[in-house]
Short mmCIF file of N, CA, C and O in Angstrom, two decimals:
data_model
loop_
_atom_site.label_atom_id
_atom_site.label_comp_id
_atom_site.label_asym_id
_atom_site.label_seq_id
_atom_site.Cartn_x
_atom_site.Cartn_y
_atom_site.Cartn_z
N MET A 217 8.61 11.77 38.63
CA MET A 217 8.49 10.92 38.03
C MET A 217 8.62 9.57 36.98
O MET A 217 10.57 10.36 36.68
N SER A 218 8.58 8.79 37.14
CA SER A 218 9.25 7.73 36.22
C SER A 218 8.95 6.89 35.35
O SER A 218 7.62 8.66 34.71
N VAL A 219 10.23 6.60 33.94
CA VAL A 219 9.62 6.96 32.17
C VAL A 219 7.86 5.31 33.09
O VAL A 219 7.93 5.59 31.84
N ALA A 220 8.18 5.59 33.45
CA ALA A 220 6.68 3.96 32.99
C ALA A 220 6.02 4.81 33.56
O ALA A 220 4.49 4.84 32.37
N GLN A 221 5.19 5.86 34.98
CA GLN A 221 4.77 6.62 34.69
C GLN A 221 3.93 7.46 33.51
O GLN A 221 3.95 7.75 33.16
N ARG A 222 5.24 8.07 32.47
CA ARG A 222 4.77 9.15 31.11
C ARG A 222 4.74 7.65 29.95
O ARG A 222 3.52 8.73 29.58
N LEU A 223 4.95 7.05 29.80
CA LEU A 223 4.32 6.36 29.29
C LEU A 223 2.97 5.86 29.08
O LEU A 223 2.42 6.32 28.40
N THR A 224 2.75 5.53 30.43
CA THR A 224 1.30 4.95 30.61
C THR A 224 0.21 6.90 30.98
O THR A 224 -0.64 5.84 30.43
N ASP A 225 0.35 7.36 31.75
CA ASP A 225 -0.15 8.90 31.90
C ASP A 225 0.05 9.59 30.27
O ASP A 225 -1.22 10.03 30.30
N THR A 226 0.75 10.40 29.90
CA THR A 226 1.06 11.11 28.78
C THR A 226 0.99 10.91 27.74
O THR A 226 1.70 10.34 27.23
N PRO A 227 0.05 11.10 26.30
CA PRO A 227 -0.08 10.75 25.45
C PRO A 227 1.50 10.83 24.77
O PRO A 227 1.83 12.77 25.21
N ILE A 228 1.53 11.74 23.53
CA ILE A 228 2.70 11.23 23.34
C ILE A 228 2.61 12.15 22.08
O ILE A 228 1.58 11.75 20.77
N ALA A 229 3.96 13.24 22.06
CA ALA A 229 3.45 13.83 20.90
C ALA A 229 3.50 14.34 19.75
O ALA A 229 4.98 13.76 19.62
N ILE A 230 3.94 14.38 18.99
CA ILE A 230 3.99 13.63 17.53
C ILE A 230 3.76 15.23 17.39
O ILE A 230 2.40 15.77 16.43
N PRO A 231 5.25 15.58 16.84
CA PRO A 231 4.68 16.75 15.76
C PRO A 231 5.01 17.27 13.90
O PRO A 231 4.76 15.73 13.56
N GLY A 232 3.80 18.18 13.77
CA GLY A 232 3.34 17.48 12.60
C GLY A 232 4.13 18.18 11.43
O GLY A 232 5.45 18.29 12.72
N PRO A 233 4.38 18.65 9.88
CA PRO A 233 5.03 18.56 9.20
C PRO A 233 5.64 19.44 8.97
O PRO A 233 4.93 20.91 9.87
N SER A 234 6.81 20.18 8.69
CA SER A 234 6.68 21.28 8.83
C SER A 234 7.35 21.54 7.42
O SER A 234 6.87 22.13 7.54
N ILE A 235 6.52 21.60 6.63
CA ILE A 235 5.55 21.46 5.01
C ILE A 235 4.99 21.69 4.52
O ILE A 235 4.91 19.78 5.21
N ALA A 236 4.09 22.51 4.49
CA ALA A 236 2.36 21.99 3.65
C ALA A 236 2.95 20.96 2.86
O ALA A 236 3.74 21.28 1.28
N ALA A 237 0.86 20.57 2.26
CA ALA A 237 1.49 19.30 1.72
C ALA A 237 1.47 19.85 0.68
O ALA A 237 0.03 20.87 0.00
N PRO A 238 1.66 19.75 -0.71
CA PRO A 238 1.63 20.04 -2.24
C PRO A 238 -0.53 19.31 -2.77
O PRO A 238 -1.01 20.39 -3.94
N PHE A 239 -1.54 19.35 -1.20
CA PHE A 239 -2.53 18.52 -1.84
C PHE A 239 -3.35 18.83 -1.25
O PHE A 239 -2.97 19.71 0.39
N THR A 240 -4.68 19.01 -0.72
CA THR A 240 -6.25 19.40 -0.03
C THR A 240 -6.43 18.55 1.04
O THR A 240 -5.99 17.28 0.82
N ARG A 241 -5.52 18.43 2.61
CA ARG A 241 -5.34 17.30 3.44
C ARG A 241 -6.80 16.86 3.69
O ARG A 241 -7.92 16.92 3.91
N ILE A 242 -6.74 16.64 4.06
CA ILE A 242 -8.72 14.87 4.34
C ILE A 242 -8.18 14.87 6.18
O ILE A 242 -7.75 13.63 6.48
N ASP A 243 -8.95 15.44 6.68
CA ASP A 243 -9.46 14.72 7.98
C ASP A 243 -10.71 14.32 8.68
O ASP A 243 -11.33 14.11 9.43
N THR A 244 -11.63 13.92 7.44
CA THR A 244 -12.80 12.29 7.34
C THR A 244 -12.47 11.85 7.91
O THR A 244 -13.38 11.62 9.17
N PHE A 245 -11.59 11.33 8.81
CA PHE A 245 -10.76 9.92 9.35
C PHE A 245 -10.15 10.44 10.79
O PHE A 245 -9.93 9.43 11.69
N ASP A 246 -10.62 11.82 11.02
CA ASP A 246 -9.03 11.61 12.04
C ASP A 246 -10.01 11.52 13.50
O ASP A 246 -10.06 12.05 14.29
N THR A 247 -11.14 11.37 13.40
CA THR A 247 -12.52 11.46 15.09
C THR A 247 -12.75 9.84 15.25
O THR A 247 -12.22 9.21 16.20
N VAL A 248 -11.47 9.19 13.97
CA VAL A 248 -12.05 7.59 13.74
C VAL A 248 -10.33 7.54 15.09
O VAL A 248 -11.34 6.51 15.89
N LEU A 249 -9.46 8.13 14.72
CA LEU A 249 -8.39 7.08 15.79
C LEU A 249 -9.80 7.65 17.98
O LEU A 249 -8.48 6.54 18.07
N THR A 250 -9.64 8.76 18.24
CA THR A 250 -10.22 9.17 19.06
C THR A 250 -11.67 9.06 19.79
O THR A 250 -11.86 9.54 20.53
N ALA A 251 -12.00 7.82 18.61
CA ALA A 251 -13.37 7.15 18.36
C ALA A 251 -13.67 6.01 20.93
O ALA A 251 -13.23 5.51 20.59
N PRO A 252 -14.00 7.11 21.84
CA PRO A 252 -14.37 6.04 23.12
C PRO A 252 -15.23 4.62 22.70
O PRO A 252 -16.24 4.76 21.74
N GLY A 253 -14.84 4.14 23.30
CA GLY A 253 -15.52 2.30 23.71
C GLY A 253 -15.34 1.58 23.07
O GLY A 253 -14.94 -0.27 23.01
N GLY A 254 -13.94 1.71 22.54
CA GLY A 254 -13.18 -0.05 22.00
C GLY A 254 -12.80 -0.02 20.69
O GLY A 254 -13.69 0.52 19.94
N PHE A 255 -13.08 -1.34 20.54
CA PHE A 255 -13.00 -1.96 18.75
C PHE A 255 -13.87 -1.56 18.36
O PHE A 255 -14.22 -1.42 16.74
N GLY A 256 -15.18 -2.25 18.83
CA GLY A 256 -16.30 -2.22 18.24
C GLY A 256 -16.78 -0.12 17.74
O GLY A 256 -17.23 -0.37 16.40
N PRO A 257 -16.40 0.03 18.84
CA PRO A 257 -17.29 1.85 17.98
C PRO A 257 -17.10 2.24 17.15
O PRO A 257 -16.93 3.37 16.40
N ARG A 258 -14.80 2.00 17.05
CA ARG A 258 -14.26 2.76 16.32
C ARG A 258 -14.37 2.23 14.59
O ARG A 258 -14.26 3.10 14.42
N LEU A 259 -14.12 0.96 15.28
CA LEU A 259 -14.98 0.53 14.04
C LEU A 259 -16.22 0.91 12.70
O LEU A 259 -16.18 0.98 12.33
N ARG A 260 -17.56 1.23 13.62
CA ARG A 260 -18.88 2.09 13.53
C ARG A 260 -18.28 3.00 12.57
O ARG A 260 -18.27 3.70 11.92
N ALA A 261 -16.80 3.76 13.99
CA ALA A 261 -16.82 5.69 12.68
C ALA A 261 -15.83 5.03 12.39
O ALA A 261 -16.69 6.33 11.51
N CYS A 262 -15.34 4.34 12.38
CA CYS A 262 -14.62 4.22 10.89
C CYS A 262 -15.46 3.72 9.50
O CYS A 262 -15.41 4.38 8.06
N ARG A 263 -16.25 2.97 9.47
CA ARG A 263 -17.84 2.99 8.73
C ARG A 263 -18.30 3.92 8.43
O ARG A 263 -18.82 4.51 7.34
N THR A 264 -18.71 4.34 9.11
CA THR A 264 -19.22 6.01 9.39
C THR A 264 -17.98 7.64 8.54
O THR A 264 -19.23 7.38 7.52
N ALA A 265 -17.36 6.89 9.29
CA ALA A 265 -16.27 8.20 8.60
C ALA A 265 -16.30 7.39 5.94
O ALA A 265 -16.43 8.94 6.18
N ALA A 266 -16.02 6.49 6.52
CA ALA A 266 -16.25 6.26 5.43
C ALA A 266 -17.31 6.24 4.37
O ALA A 266 -16.67 7.01 3.08
N LEU A 267 -17.68 6.26 4.82
CA LEU A 267 -19.43 6.87 3.87
C LEU A 267 -19.36 8.17 3.64
O LEU A 267 -19.82 9.00 2.35
N ASP A 268 -18.73 8.91 4.84
CA ASP A 268 -18.47 10.60 4.68
C ASP A 268 -17.76 10.93 3.56
O ASP A 268 -18.17 11.46 2.28
N PHE A 269 -17.07 9.38 3.26
CA PHE A 269 -15.50 10.37 2.34
C PHE A 269 -16.22 10.65 1.41
O PHE A 269 -14.94 11.07 0.46
N ARG A 270 -16.98 9.32 0.80
CA ARG A 270 -17.06 8.69 -0.47
C ARG A 270 -17.91 9.87 -0.89
O ARG A 270 -17.59 10.29 -2.09
N ARG A 271 -19.50 10.08 -0.21
CA ARG A 271 -19.78 11.02 -0.90
C ARG A 271 -18.83 12.46 -0.80
O ARG A 271 -18.79 13.66 -1.49
N GLU A 272 -17.93 12.87 0.57
CA GLU A 272 -17.17 14.27 0.12
C GLU A 272 -16.19 14.03 -1.22
O GLU A 272 -16.31 14.86 -2.40
N PHE A 273 -15.62 12.59 -1.22
CA PHE A 273 -15.00 12.24 -2.68
C PHE A 273 -15.76 12.75 -4.00
O PHE A 273 -14.91 12.94 -5.15
N ALA A 274 -16.64 11.71 -3.92
CA ALA A 274 -17.83 12.03 -5.43
C ALA A 274 -17.81 13.63 -5.53
O ALA A 274 -18.20 14.02 -6.66
N ALA A 275 -17.93 14.53 -4.70
CA ALA A 275 -18.04 16.51 -4.69
C ALA A 275 -17.49 16.35 -5.34
O ALA A 275 -17.72 17.40 -6.17
N THR A 276 -16.41 16.30 -5.10
CA THR A 276 -15.23 17.02 -5.83
C THR A 276 -14.80 17.28 -7.21
O THR A 276 -14.44 18.00 -7.78
N GLY A 277 -16.13 16.50 -8.05
CA GLY A 277 -15.61 16.79 -9.21
C GLY A 277 -14.90 15.09 -10.44
O GLY A 277 -14.13 14.30 -9.36
N SER A 278 -13.84 15.71 -11.94
CA SER A 278 -13.51 15.28 -12.43
C SER A 278 -12.06 15.44 -12.12
O SER A 278 -11.87 16.90 -11.44
N PRO A 279 -11.02 14.34 -12.40
CA PRO A 279 -9.71 14.87 -11.99
C PRO A 279 -9.62 16.09 -13.37
O PRO A 279 -10.32 15.74 -14.08
N ASP A 280 -8.95 16.97 -13.34
CA ASP A 280 -7.69 17.27 -13.94
C ASP A 280 -7.27 16.45 -14.91
O ASP A 280 -7.34 17.44 -16.43
N SER A 281 -5.88 15.81 -14.09
CA SER A 281 -5.82 15.21 -15.84
C SER A 281 -5.59 13.09 -14.57
O SER A 281 -4.91 13.58 -12.91
N VAL A 282 -4.58 12.84 -15.45
CA VAL A 282 -3.85 10.86 -14.67
C VAL A 282 -2.19 11.04 -15.66
O VAL A 282 -2.28 11.40 -16.61
N ARG A 283 -1.86 10.55 -14.66
CA ARG A 283 -0.45 9.83 -15.75
C ARG A 283 -0.23 8.77 -14.40
O ARG A 283 -0.38 8.40 -13.71
N THR A 284 0.52 8.29 -15.16
CA THR A 284 0.10 6.27 -14.66
C THR A 284 1.12 6.47 -14.95
O THR A 284 2.07 6.95 -15.49
N HIS A 285 1.97 5.28 -14.23
CA HIS A 285 3.82 5.45 -13.67
C HIS A 285 4.23 3.91 -14.10
O HIS A 285 3.18 2.77 -13.46
N ASP A 286 5.74 3.24 -14.62
CA ASP A 286 5.49 1.78 -15.15
C ASP A 286 5.80 1.77 -13.35
O ASP A 286 6.07 1.92 -12.29
N LEU A 287 5.18 0.14 -12.78
CA LEU A 287 5.96 -0.43 -11.64
C LEU A 287 7.30 -1.64 -12.30
O LEU A 287 6.89 -1.60 -13.50
N ILE A 288 6.73 -1.86 -10.51
CA ILE A 288 8.13 -2.86 -10.59
C ILE A 288 8.02 -4.36 -11.29
O ILE A 288 6.30 -4.71 -10.45
N SER A 289 8.86 -5.45 -11.97
CA SER A 289 8.74 -5.86 -12.13
C SER A 289 10.16 -7.65 -11.02
O SER A 289 10.64 -7.30 -10.63
N LEU A 290 8.84 -7.95 -10.23
CA LEU A 290 10.03 -9.79 -9.65
C LEU A 290 9.45 -10.59 -9.51
O LEU A 290 8.13 -11.37 -9.76
N PRO A 291 11.11 -11.49 -10.03
CA PRO A 291 10.29 -13.16 -9.04
C PRO A 291 9.88 -13.21 -8.45
O PRO A 291 9.55 -12.69 -6.78
N TYR A 292 8.82 -14.61 -8.26
CA TYR A 292 7.49 -14.90 -7.84
C TYR A 292 7.47 -16.34 -7.74
O TYR A 292 7.93 -16.78 -8.73
N PRO A 293 7.33 -16.84 -6.93
CA PRO A 293 8.07 -18.51 -6.49
C PRO A 293 7.22 -19.26 -6.74
O PRO A 293 5.60 -18.49 -6.62
N THR A 294 6.31 -20.04 -7.21
CA THR A 294 5.19 -20.43 -8.55
C THR A 294 4.23 -21.66 -7.19
O THR A 294 3.18 -21.81 -6.61
N ARG A 295 5.56 -22.43 -6.36
CA ARG A 295 5.29 -23.23 -5.51
C ARG A 295 4.67 -21.91 -4.64
O ARG A 295 3.81 -23.01 -3.40
N TYR A 296 5.08 -20.71 -3.98
CA TYR A 296 4.76 -20.21 -2.97
C TYR A 296 2.96 -20.07 -3.00
O TYR A 296 2.47 -20.55 -2.05
N GLY A 297 2.96 -18.73 -4.10
CA GLY A 297 1.18 -18.58 -4.17
C GLY A 297 0.69 -18.99 -5.31
O GLY A 297 -0.75 -18.84 -5.42
N LEU A 298 1.54 -19.47 -6.65
CA LEU A 298 1.00 -19.59 -7.71
C LEU A 298 0.78 -21.37 -7.82
O LEU A 298 1.58 -22.16 -8.37
N PHE A 299 -0.14 -22.38 -6.76
CA PHE A 299 0.26 -23.70 -7.28
C PHE A 299 -0.83 -24.22 -8.49
O PHE A 299 -1.82 -23.99 -8.65
N ARG A 300 0.66 -25.06 -8.42
CA ARG A 300 0.72 -25.66 -10.05
C ARG A 300 0.32 -24.74 -10.98
O ARG A 300 -0.87 -25.37 -11.70
N ALA A 301 0.30 -23.90 -10.70
CA ALA A 301 -0.06 -23.14 -11.95
C ALA A 301 1.66 -22.93 -13.37
O ALA A 301 1.33 -22.30 -13.76
N ALA A 302 2.22 -23.65 -12.82
CA ALA A 302 3.47 -22.63 -14.06
C ALA A 302 3.28 -23.53 -15.22
O ALA A 302 2.64 -25.63 -14.62
N ILE A 303 3.62 -23.88 -16.11
CA ILE A 303 3.28 -24.55 -16.99
C ILE A 303 4.54 -25.23 -17.97
O ILE A 303 3.90 -26.61 -18.72
N SER A 304 6.23 -24.62 -17.21
CA SER A 304 6.42 -25.46 -17.52
C SER A 304 6.94 -26.17 -16.35
O SER A 304 7.36 -25.52 -15.45
N PRO A 305 7.07 -27.46 -16.65
CA PRO A 305 8.28 -28.52 -15.27
C PRO A 305 9.53 -27.36 -14.92
O PRO A 305 9.97 -26.97 -13.78
N HIS A 306 10.14 -26.31 -16.17
CA HIS A 306 11.26 -26.24 -15.74
C HIS A 306 11.39 -24.36 -15.15
O HIS A 306 12.76 -23.79 -15.02
N ARG A 307 10.66 -23.95 -14.76
CA ARG A 307 10.09 -22.41 -15.03
C ARG A 307 9.23 -22.43 -13.06
O ARG A 307 8.64 -23.36 -13.25
N SER A 308 10.65 -22.24 -11.56
CA SER A 308 9.81 -22.04 -10.58
C SER A 308 9.50 -21.55 -10.65
O SER A 308 9.23 -20.57 -9.82
N SER A 309 9.16 -19.36 -11.76
CA SER A 309 8.53 -18.84 -10.93
C SER A 309 7.99 -17.94 -11.81
O SER A 309 7.95 -18.01 -13.10
N ARG A 310 7.59 -16.85 -11.41
CA ARG A 310 7.28 -15.78 -12.50
C ARG A 310 7.28 -14.59 -12.68
O ARG A 310 7.22 -14.35 -11.54
N SER A 311 6.62 -13.85 -13.37
CA SER A 311 7.15 -12.12 -13.20
C SER A 311 5.65 -11.75 -12.33
O SER A 311 5.08 -11.82 -13.10
N ALA A 312 6.15 -11.51 -10.83
CA ALA A 312 4.56 -10.37 -10.76
C ALA A 312 4.32 -8.80 -10.36
O ALA A 312 6.25 -8.71 -10.40
N THR A 313 3.63 -8.57 -10.33
CA THR A 313 3.97 -7.25 -10.76
C THR A 313 3.41 -6.41 -9.94
O THR A 313 2.00 -6.83 -9.48
N GLY A 314 3.70 -5.40 -8.93
CA GLY A 314 2.53 -4.64 -8.46
C GLY A 314 1.71 -4.10 -8.13
O GLY A 314 1.55 -3.67 -9.44
N CYS A 315 0.13 -4.23 -7.27
CA CYS A 315 -1.20 -3.57 -8.29
C CYS A 315 -1.00 -2.54 -7.66
O CYS A 315 -1.18 -1.85 -6.68
#
C-alpha cells in the first residue's frame, strides 16, 4: 500500500491526552465534525449543537468563584486599523489590549 492510498483511505488516528483535565469535558459538539452531507448540513448541526450547549450551560448554575487576569498591552499602528483616530499627529501608535 502506497503512502498516497493510506492518506486518502485511512483516517488519521489522533491519540487522546495522557492525563485527565481538571474540568468536565464538553462533548456537545462532537457530532458536528462527523455530520454527513457537506458544509450546509454541518453548519446546521453546529447551530443545533450550539443551542443544546446553551441550554446545558445555563442549567449548570452560577460559578463558585471568578478570577480575572491582566492582559498584555502592545503598540497598535493607528494607520492600520484606526483610520484618522490619532489625537496627536506625533503619535503613530496606540496601546491595544487583547480581549
